[in-house]
Short mmCIF file of C-alpha atoms in Angstrom, two decimals:
data_model
loop_
_atom_site.label_atom_id
_atom_site.label_comp_id
_atom_site.label_asym_id
_atom_site.label_seq_id
_atom_site.Cartn_x
_atom_site.Cartn_y
_atom_site.Cartn_z
CA MET A 5 6.06 -18.01 -8.20
CA GLY A 6 6.80 -16.18 -10.67
CA GLN A 7 7.74 -12.10 -10.36
CA GLU A 8 4.54 -10.95 -11.87
CA GLN A 9 2.55 -12.94 -9.66
CA MET A 10 4.76 -11.88 -6.29
CA SER A 11 4.32 -7.85 -7.45
CA GLN A 12 0.31 -8.67 -7.82
CA GLN A 13 0.58 -10.15 -4.16
CA THR A 14 2.76 -7.53 -3.15
CA GLU A 15 0.06 -5.05 -4.53
CA VAL A 16 -2.61 -7.34 -2.65
CA VAL A 17 -1.04 -6.73 0.55
CA ALA A 18 -0.70 -2.67 -0.32
CA ARG A 19 -4.42 -2.71 -0.85
CA ALA A 20 -5.19 -4.98 1.98
CA ILE A 21 -2.81 -2.26 4.81
CA GLU A 22 -5.09 0.56 2.64
CA ASP A 23 -7.96 -0.94 3.23
CA LEU A 24 -7.67 -1.78 6.90
CA ALA A 25 -6.55 1.64 7.49
CA ALA A 26 -9.02 3.38 5.96
CA GLU A 27 -11.56 0.89 8.25
CA MET A 28 -9.40 1.78 11.21
CA GLN A 29 -9.82 5.78 11.16
CA ARG A 30 -13.73 5.82 11.99
CA ILE A 31 -12.49 3.13 14.94
CA LYS A 32 -9.83 4.85 15.91
CA GLN A 33 -11.60 8.45 16.52
CA MET A 34 -12.80 6.79 19.41
CA ASN A 35 -10.05 5.65 21.09
CA ILE A 36 -7.75 7.92 22.13
CA GLY A 37 -3.74 7.00 24.30
CA PHE A 38 -1.71 4.23 23.31
CA MET A 39 -4.04 2.01 21.45
CA SER A 40 -4.04 4.99 18.77
CA ASP A 41 -0.19 5.39 18.62
CA GLU A 42 0.50 1.82 18.49
CA TYR A 43 -1.53 1.30 16.05
CA ASP A 44 -0.01 4.12 13.80
CA ALA A 45 3.36 2.61 14.07
CA ALA A 46 1.81 -0.55 13.35
CA ILE A 47 0.51 0.83 9.53
CA ALA A 48 4.15 2.62 9.31
CA ARG A 49 5.95 -0.21 9.56
CA TRP A 50 3.35 -2.26 7.26
CA ARG A 51 3.40 0.37 5.18
CA LEU A 52 7.78 0.43 5.30
CA ASN A 53 7.52 -3.09 4.67
CA VAL A 54 6.04 -3.24 1.45
CA GLU A 55 7.90 -0.36 0.09
CA ASP A 56 10.90 -3.13 0.46
CA MET A 57 8.79 -5.78 -0.75
CA ARG A 58 8.35 -3.49 -3.89
CA THR A 59 12.65 -2.91 -3.95
CA LEU A 60 13.13 -6.67 -4.08
CA LEU A 61 11.28 -7.66 -6.53
CA LYS A 62 12.65 -4.69 -8.90
CA SER A 63 16.16 -5.10 -7.89
CA GLY A 64 15.08 -9.73 -7.96
CA ALA A 65 13.41 -8.63 -12.22
CA PHE A 66 16.53 -6.48 -12.73
CA ALA A 67 19.28 -9.20 -11.49
CA LEU A 68 17.31 -11.80 -13.16
CA GLY A 69 17.14 -10.31 -16.16
CA SER A 70 21.33 -9.63 -16.03
CA ILE A 71 21.35 -13.31 -15.03
CA THR A 72 19.73 -14.24 -18.49
CA GLU A 73 21.55 -11.95 -20.95
CA ASN A 74 24.91 -13.51 -19.30
CA TYR A 75 23.59 -16.92 -20.11
CA ASN A 76 22.20 -16.31 -23.50
CA ASN A 77 25.93 -14.83 -24.39
CA THR A 78 27.94 -17.23 -23.12
CA ASP A 79 25.42 -20.01 -25.21
CA ARG A 80 26.22 -18.26 -27.80
CA ARG A 81 29.95 -17.60 -27.37
CA GLU A 82 29.90 -21.39 -26.25
CA ALA A 83 27.99 -22.86 -29.41
CA ALA A 84 29.86 -20.66 -31.85
CA ASN A 85 33.40 -21.84 -30.24
CA TRP A 86 32.33 -25.32 -30.51
CA GLN A 87 30.86 -24.73 -34.67
CA ALA A 88 34.18 -23.84 -35.35
CA LEU A 89 35.44 -26.89 -33.94
CA GLN A 90 34.15 -29.13 -37.02
#
């Protein structure tokens, strides 16, 4: 799965969490106490996990770009070295 696809799936997860939060808001109003508190804590953790996913994908994309650039520079340099030997 490519970086773009992983980013898209991260957004799918984020939307699903927000859809669930919106749907549960109605139900939460009927529930008082620990269940509601635990649900709020779980949603907060899920949202943080989505943010972590976004951060990791961005840093992975940056690292991949750097690796690609370094590889291409090395490839060009080595090609020039081989050509100089001819």
